[in-house]
């Protein structure tokens, strides 16, 4: 397999210091945080408005070695499943995707709600949430 080199565009500033304190999904936890973009990318925020939902892709640099087959969140009350049928942060390429609500934008900083990333987590990309595409009808 080919290796990929990814550039970061910013960093998360969050109150979450320990992986055990992170919510399973950010949108469930309601934690506020900030995304600080490298200033050269600030103009790319044009059109992003407070109240919008965005996807933030991050490099989960504190992830553990992945298991390929395990009990998902909830333990043994569920059946074992494969890694790629879960949203575990422990992956071969630990890229996280977090859906957040934009609260405010100040130049290269976005205040957001729905954080699940640890403080200092590198940000790889930001994309808009588009309901017609992100919630397809069967």
JSON list of C-alpha atoms in Angstrom, two decimals:
[
{"chain": "A", "resi": 1, "resn": "UNK", "atom": "CA", "xyz": [0.00, 0.00, 0.00]},
{"chain": "A", "resi": 2, "resn": "UNK", "atom": "CA", "xyz": [1.11, 3.54, -0.64]},
{"chain": "A", "resi": 3, "resn": "UNK", "atom": "CA", "xyz": [1.79, 5.87, 2.24]},
{"chain": "A", "resi": 4, "resn": "UNK", "atom": "CA", "xyz": [0.09, 9.24, 2.40]},
{"chain": "A", "resi": 5, "resn": "UNK", "atom": "CA", "xyz": [1.53, 12.45, 3.72]},
{"chain": "A", "resi": 6, "resn": "UNK", "atom": "CA", "xyz": [-1.12, 14.81, 5.04]},
{"chain": "A", "resi": 7, "resn": "UNK", "atom": "CA", "xyz": [-0.65, 18.46, 5.89]},
{"chain": "A", "resi": 8, "resn": "UNK", "atom": "CA", "xyz": [-2.44, 19.98, 8.83]},
{"chain": "A", "resi": 9, "resn": "UNK", "atom": "CA", "xyz": [-4.43, 23.19, 8.52]},
{"chain": "A", "resi": 10, "resn": "UNK", "atom": "CA", "xyz": [-4.86, 23.92, 12.20]},
{"chain": "A", "resi": 11, "resn": "UNK", "atom": "CA", "xyz": [-5.31, 22.61, 15.72]},
{"chain": "A", "resi": 12, "resn": "UNK", "atom": "CA", "xyz": [-8.10, 21.94, 18.19]},
{"chain": "A", "resi": 13, "resn": "UNK", "atom": "CA", "xyz": [-8.24, 23.84, 21.49]},
{"chain": "A", "resi": 14, "resn": "UNK", "atom": "CA", "xyz": [-10.56, 21.90, 23.78]},
{"chain": "A", "resi": 15, "resn": "UNK", "atom": "CA", "xyz": [-11.13, 21.21, 27.46]},
{"chain": "A", "resi": 16, "resn": "UNK", "atom": "CA", "xyz": [-10.62, 17.48, 26.79]},
{"chain": "A", "resi": 17, "resn": "UNK", "atom": "CA", "xyz": [-7.18, 16.43, 28.03]},
{"chain": "A", "resi": 18, "resn": "UNK", "atom": "CA", "xyz": [-7.64, 12.66, 28.40]},
{"chain": "A", "resi": 19, "resn": "UNK", "atom": "CA", "xyz": [-9.16, 10.22, 25.86]},
{"chain": "A", "resi": 20, "resn": "UNK", "atom": "CA", "xyz": [-11.42, 8.72, 28.55]},
{"chain": "A", "resi": 21, "resn": "UNK", "atom": "CA", "xyz": [-13.06, 12.14, 28.98]},
{"chain": "A", "resi": 22, "resn": "UNK", "atom": "CA", "xyz": [-14.01, 12.47, 25.29]},
{"chain": "A", "resi": 23, "resn": "UNK", "atom": "CA", "xyz": [-17.63, 11.78, 24.32]},
{"chain": "A", "resi": 24, "resn": "UNK", "atom": "CA", "xyz": [-18.24, 8.88, 21.93]},
{"chain": "A", "resi": 25, "resn": "UNK", "atom": "CA", "xyz": [-19.56, 11.32, 19.36]},
{"chain": "A", "resi": 26, "resn": "UNK", "atom": "CA", "xyz": [-18.96, 15.02, 19.77]},
{"chain": "A", "resi": 27, "resn": "UNK", "atom": "CA", "xyz": [-22.50, 16.04, 18.89]},
{"chain": "A", "resi": 28, "resn": "UNK", "atom": "CA", "xyz": [-23.73, 13.92, 21.85]},
{"chain": "A", "resi": 29, "resn": "UNK", "atom": "CA", "xyz": [-21.45, 15.61, 24.38]},
{"chain": "A", "resi": 30, "resn": "UNK", "atom": "CA", "xyz": [-22.26, 19.26, 23.74]},
{"chain": "A", "resi": 31, "resn": "UNK", "atom": "CA", "xyz": [-18.70, 20.35, 24.59]},
{"chain": "A", "resi": 32, "resn": "UNK", "atom": "CA", "xyz": [-17.51, 23.70, 23.21]},
{"chain": "A", "resi": 33, "resn": "UNK", "atom": "CA", "xyz": [-14.04, 24.22, 21.80]},
{"chain": "A", "resi": 34, "resn": "UNK", "atom": "CA", "xyz": [-12.09, 26.18, 19.25]},
{"chain": "A", "resi": 35, "resn": "UNK", "atom": "CA", "xyz": [-10.43, 25.36, 15.97]},
{"chain": "A", "resi": 36, "resn": "UNK", "atom": "CA", "xyz": [-7.44, 27.56, 15.23]},
{"chain": "A", "resi": 37, "resn": "UNK", "atom": "CA", "xyz": [-6.52, 27.50, 11.55]},
{"chain": "A", "resi": 38, "resn": "UNK", "atom": "CA", "xyz": [-3.15, 28.50, 10.20]},
{"chain": "A", "resi": 39, "resn": "UNK", "atom": "CA", "xyz": [-3.80, 32.15, 9.20]},
{"chain": "A", "resi": 40, "resn": "UNK", "atom": "CA", "xyz": [-3.04, 31.40, 5.54]},
{"chain": "A", "resi": 41, "resn": "UNK", "atom": "CA", "xyz": [-6.25, 29.31, 5.41]},
{"chain": "A", "resi": 42, "resn": "UNK", "atom": "CA", "xyz": [-8.55, 31.91, 7.05]},
{"chain": "A", "resi": 43, "resn": "UNK", "atom": "CA", "xyz": [-9.95, 33.18, 3.74]},
{"chain": "A", "resi": 44, "resn": "UNK", "atom": "CA", "xyz": [-11.16, 29.64, 3.08]},
{"chain": "A", "resi": 45, "resn": "UNK", "atom": "CA", "xyz": [-13.75, 30.18, 5.81]},
{"chain": "A", "resi": 46, "resn": "UNK", "atom": "CA", "xyz": [-15.64, 32.63, 3.57]},
{"chain": "A", "resi": 47, "resn": "UNK", "atom": "CA", "xyz": [-19.26, 31.47, 3.43]},
{"chain": "A", "resi": 48, "resn": "UNK", "atom": "CA", "xyz": [-19.12, 29.49, 6.67]},
{"chain": "A", "resi": 49, "resn": "UNK", "atom": "CA", "xyz": [-21.68, 31.07, 8.98]},
{"chain": "A", "resi": 50, "resn": "UNK", "atom": "CA", "xyz": [-22.50, 30.78, 12.69]},
{"chain": "A", "resi": 51, "resn": "UNK", "atom": "CA", "xyz": [-25.25, 28.20, 13.11]},
{"chain": "A", "resi": 52, "resn": "UNK", "atom": "CA", "xyz": [-23.92, 26.03, 10.29]},
{"chain": "A", "resi": 53, "resn": "UNK", "atom": "CA", "xyz": [-22.78, 22.47, 10.85]},
{"chain": "A", "resi": 54, "resn": "UNK", "atom": "CA", "xyz": [-19.39, 21.46, 9.49]},
{"chain": "A", "resi": 55, "resn": "UNK", "atom": "CA", "xyz": [-17.36, 18.27, 9.36]},
{"chain": "A", "resi": 56, "resn": "UNK", "atom": "CA", "xyz": [-13.91, 18.56, 10.88]},
{"chain": "A", "resi": 57, "resn": "UNK", "atom": "CA", "xyz": [-11.36, 15.92, 9.91]},
{"chain": "A", "resi": 58, "resn": "UNK", "atom": "CA", "xyz": [-8.58, 15.41, 12.41]},
{"chain": "A", "resi": 59, "resn": "UNK", "atom": "CA", "xyz": [-5.52, 13.25, 12.93]},
{"chain": "A", "resi": 60, "resn": "UNK", "atom": "CA", "xyz": [-6.22, 11.38, 16.18]},
{"chain": "A", "resi": 61, "resn": "UNK", "atom": "CA", "xyz": [-2.58, 11.35, 17.23]},
{"chain": "A", "resi": 62, "resn": "UNK", "atom": "CA", "xyz": [-3.36, 9.70, 20.59]},
{"chain": "A", "resi": 63, "resn": "UNK", "atom": "CA", "xyz": [-5.09, 6.67, 19.06]},
{"chain": "A", "resi": 64, "resn": "UNK", "atom": "CA", "xyz": [-4.06, 3.19, 20.15]},
{"chain": "A", "resi": 65, "resn": "UNK", "atom": "CA", "xyz": [-3.18, 0.20, 17.98]},
{"chain": "A", "resi": 66, "resn": "UNK", "atom": "CA", "xyz": [-6.42, -0.93, 16.30]},
{"chain": "A", "resi": 67, "resn": "UNK", "atom": "CA", "xyz": [-8.18, -4.22, 16.91]},
{"chain": "A", "resi": 68, "resn": "UNK", "atom": "CA", "xyz": [-9.79, -5.69, 13.80]},
{"chain": "A", "resi": 69, "resn": "UNK", "atom": "CA", "xyz": [-12.61, -7.61, 15.52]},
{"chain": "A", "resi": 70, "resn": "UNK", "atom": "CA", "xyz": [-14.08, -6.64, 18.89]},
{"chain": "A", "resi": 71, "resn": "UNK", "atom": "CA", "xyz": [-17.14, -5.83, 20.95]},
{"chain": "A", "resi": 72, "resn": "UNK", "atom": "CA", "xyz": [-18.31, -2.33, 19.99]},
{"chain": "A", "resi": 73, "resn": "UNK", "atom": "CA", "xyz": [-19.14, 0.35, 22.55]},
{"chain": "A", "resi": 74, "resn": "UNK", "atom": "CA", "xyz": [-21.57, -1.22, 25.00]},
{"chain": "A", "resi": 75, "resn": "UNK", "atom": "CA", "xyz": [-19.45, -4.29, 25.63]},
{"chain": "A", "resi": 76, "resn": "UNK", "atom": "CA", "xyz": [-20.41, -7.92, 25.50]},
{"chain": "A", "resi": 77, "resn": "UNK", "atom": "CA", "xyz": [-24.14, -7.17, 25.40]},
{"chain": "A", "resi": 78, "resn": "UNK", "atom": "CA", "xyz": [-23.56, -6.68, 21.66]},
{"chain": "A", "resi": 79, "resn": "UNK", "atom": "CA", "xyz": [-22.08, -9.02, 19.06]},
{"chain": "A", "resi": 80, "resn": "UNK", "atom": "CA", "xyz": [-18.46, -8.67, 18.01]},
{"chain": "A", "resi": 81, "resn": "UNK", "atom": "CA", "xyz": [-17.97, -6.74, 14.81]},
{"chain": "A", "resi": 82, "resn": "UNK", "atom": "CA", "xyz": [-15.21, -5.62, 12.50]},
{"chain": "A", "resi": 83, "resn": "UNK", "atom": "CA", "xyz": [-13.28, -2.39, 12.96]},
{"chain": "A", "resi": 84, "resn": "UNK", "atom": "CA", "xyz": [-14.64, -0.87, 9.76]},
{"chain": "A", "resi": 85, "resn": "UNK", "atom": "CA", "xyz": [-18.19, -1.29, 11.08]},
{"chain": "A", "resi": 86, "resn": "UNK", "atom": "CA", "xyz": [-17.42, 1.03, 14.02]},
{"chain": "A", "resi": 87, "resn": "UNK", "atom": "CA", "xyz": [-16.42, 4.61, 14.69]},
{"chain": "A", "resi": 88, "resn": "UNK", "atom": "CA", "xyz": [-13.60, 3.65, 17.03]},
{"chain": "A", "resi": 89, "resn": "UNK", "atom": "CA", "xyz": [-10.79, 6.25, 17.03]},
{"chain": "A", "resi": 90, "resn": "UNK", "atom": "CA", "xyz": [-8.24, 3.39, 17.04]},
{"chain": "A", "resi": 91, "resn": "UNK", "atom": "CA", "xyz": [-7.72, 2.79, 13.33]},
{"chain": "A", "resi": 92, "resn": "UNK", "atom": "CA", "xyz": [-4.92, 1.96, 10.88]},
{"chain": "A", "resi": 93, "resn": "UNK", "atom": "CA", "xyz": [-5.14, 5.59, 9.71]},
{"chain": "A", "resi": 94, "resn": "UNK", "atom": "CA", "xyz": [-6.59, 7.39, 12.75]},
{"chain": "A", "resi": 95, "resn": "UNK", "atom": "CA", "xyz": [-8.53, 10.08, 10.94]},
{"chain": "A", "resi": 96, "resn": "UNK", "atom": "CA", "xyz": [-11.46, 11.39, 12.94]},
{"chain": "A", "resi": 97, "resn": "UNK", "atom": "CA", "xyz": [-14.54, 13.07, 11.54]},
{"chain": "A", "resi": 98, "resn": "UNK", "atom": "CA", "xyz": [-16.48, 15.28, 13.89]},
{"chain": "A", "resi": 99, "resn": "UNK", "atom": "CA", "xyz": [-19.73, 17.04, 13.15]},
{"chain": "A", "resi": 100, "resn": "UNK", "atom": "CA", "xyz": [-19.81, 20.39, 14.98]},
{"chain": "A", "resi": 101, "resn": "UNK", "atom": "CA", "xyz": [-22.02, 23.45, 15.06]},
{"chain": "A", "resi": 102, "resn": "UNK", "atom": "CA", "xyz": [-20.26, 26.75, 14.35]},
{"chain": "A", "resi": 103, "resn": "UNK", "atom": "CA", "xyz": [-20.94, 29.25, 17.14]},
{"chain": "A", "resi": 104, "resn": "UNK", "atom": "CA", "xyz": [-18.72, 32.10, 15.96]},
{"chain": "A", "resi": 105, "resn": "UNK", "atom": "CA", "xyz": [-15.86, 32.92, 13.61]},
{"chain": "A", "resi": 106, "resn": "UNK", "atom": "CA", "xyz": [-13.12, 35.43, 14.35]},
{"chain": "A", "resi": 107, "resn": "UNK", "atom": "CA", "xyz": [-10.55, 35.61, 11.55]},
{"chain": "A", "resi": 108, "resn": "UNK", "atom": "CA", "xyz": [-8.84, 32.18, 11.65]},
{"chain": "A", "resi": 109, "resn": "UNK", "atom": "CA", "xyz": [-10.64, 30.87, 14.76]},
{"chain": "A", "resi": 110, "resn": "UNK", "atom": "CA", "xyz": [-13.93, 29.03, 14.92]},
{"chain": "A", "resi": 111, "resn": "UNK", "atom": "CA", "xyz": [-15.77, 28.52, 18.18]},
{"chain": "A", "resi": 112, "resn": "UNK", "atom": "CA", "xyz": [-17.74, 25.30, 17.83]},
{"chain": "A", "resi": 113, "resn": "UNK", "atom": "CA", "xyz": [-20.06, 23.02, 19.80]},
{"chain": "A", "resi": 114, "resn": "UNK", "atom": "CA", "xyz": [-19.89, 19.23, 19.67]},
{"chain": "A", "resi": 115, "resn": "UNK", "atom": "CA", "xyz": [-16.20, 18.61, 20.32]},
{"chain": "A", "resi": 116, "resn": "UNK", "atom": "CA", "xyz": [-14.77, 15.10, 20.73]},
{"chain": "A", "resi": 117, "resn": "UNK", "atom": "CA", "xyz": [-11.07, 15.80, 20.02]},
{"chain": "A", "resi": 118, "resn": "UNK", "atom": "CA", "xyz": [-8.34, 16.13, 22.61]},
{"chain": "A", "resi": 119, "resn": "UNK", "atom": "CA", "xyz": [-6.73, 19.51, 23.15]},
{"chain": "A", "resi": 120, "resn": "UNK", "atom": "CA", "xyz": [-3.91, 19.92, 20.63]},
{"chain": "A", "resi": 121, "resn": "UNK", "atom": "CA", "xyz": [-5.30, 17.44, 18.08]},
{"chain": "A", "resi": 122, "resn": "UNK", "atom": "CA", "xyz": [-4.17, 18.37, 14.54]},
{"chain": "A", "resi": 123, "resn": "UNK", "atom": "CA", "xyz": [-6.93, 19.44, 12.11]},
{"chain": "A", "resi": 124, "resn": "UNK", "atom": "CA", "xyz": [-6.64, 18.09, 8.56]},
{"chain": "A", "resi": 125, "resn": "UNK", "atom": "CA", "xyz": [-9.66, 19.58, 6.79]},
{"chain": "A", "resi": 126, "resn": "UNK", "atom": "CA", "xyz": [-13.08, 21.19, 7.16]},
{"chain": "A", "resi": 127, "resn": "UNK", "atom": "CA", "xyz": [-16.07, 20.51, 4.92]},
{"chain": "A", "resi": 128, "resn": "UNK", "atom": "CA", "xyz": [-19.68, 21.68, 5.05]},
{"chain": "A", "resi": 129, "resn": "UNK", "atom": "CA", "xyz": [-22.41, 19.36, 6.32]},
{"chain": "A", "resi": 130, "resn": "UNK", "atom": "CA", "xyz": [-24.92, 19.02, 3.50]},
{"chain": "A", "resi": 131, "resn": "UNK", "atom": "CA", "xyz": [-28.06, 17.22, 4.66]},
{"chain": "A", "resi": 132, "resn": "UNK", "atom": "CA", "xyz": [-29.06, 16.13, 1.15]},
{"chain": "A", "resi": 133, "resn": "UNK", "atom": "CA", "xyz": [-25.72, 14.34, 0.76]},
{"chain": "A", "resi": 134, "resn": "UNK", "atom": "CA", "xyz": [-24.82, 13.41, 4.32]},
{"chain": "A", "resi": 135, "resn": "UNK", "atom": "CA", "xyz": [-28.21, 11.84, 5.11]},
{"chain": "A", "resi": 136, "resn": "UNK", "atom": "CA", "xyz": [-29.09, 10.05, 1.88]},
{"chain": "A", "resi": 137, "resn": "UNK", "atom": "CA", "xyz": [-32.49, 8.50, 1.42]},
{"chain": "A", "resi": 138, "resn": "UNK", "atom": "CA", "xyz": [-32.21, 4.78, 0.65]}
]
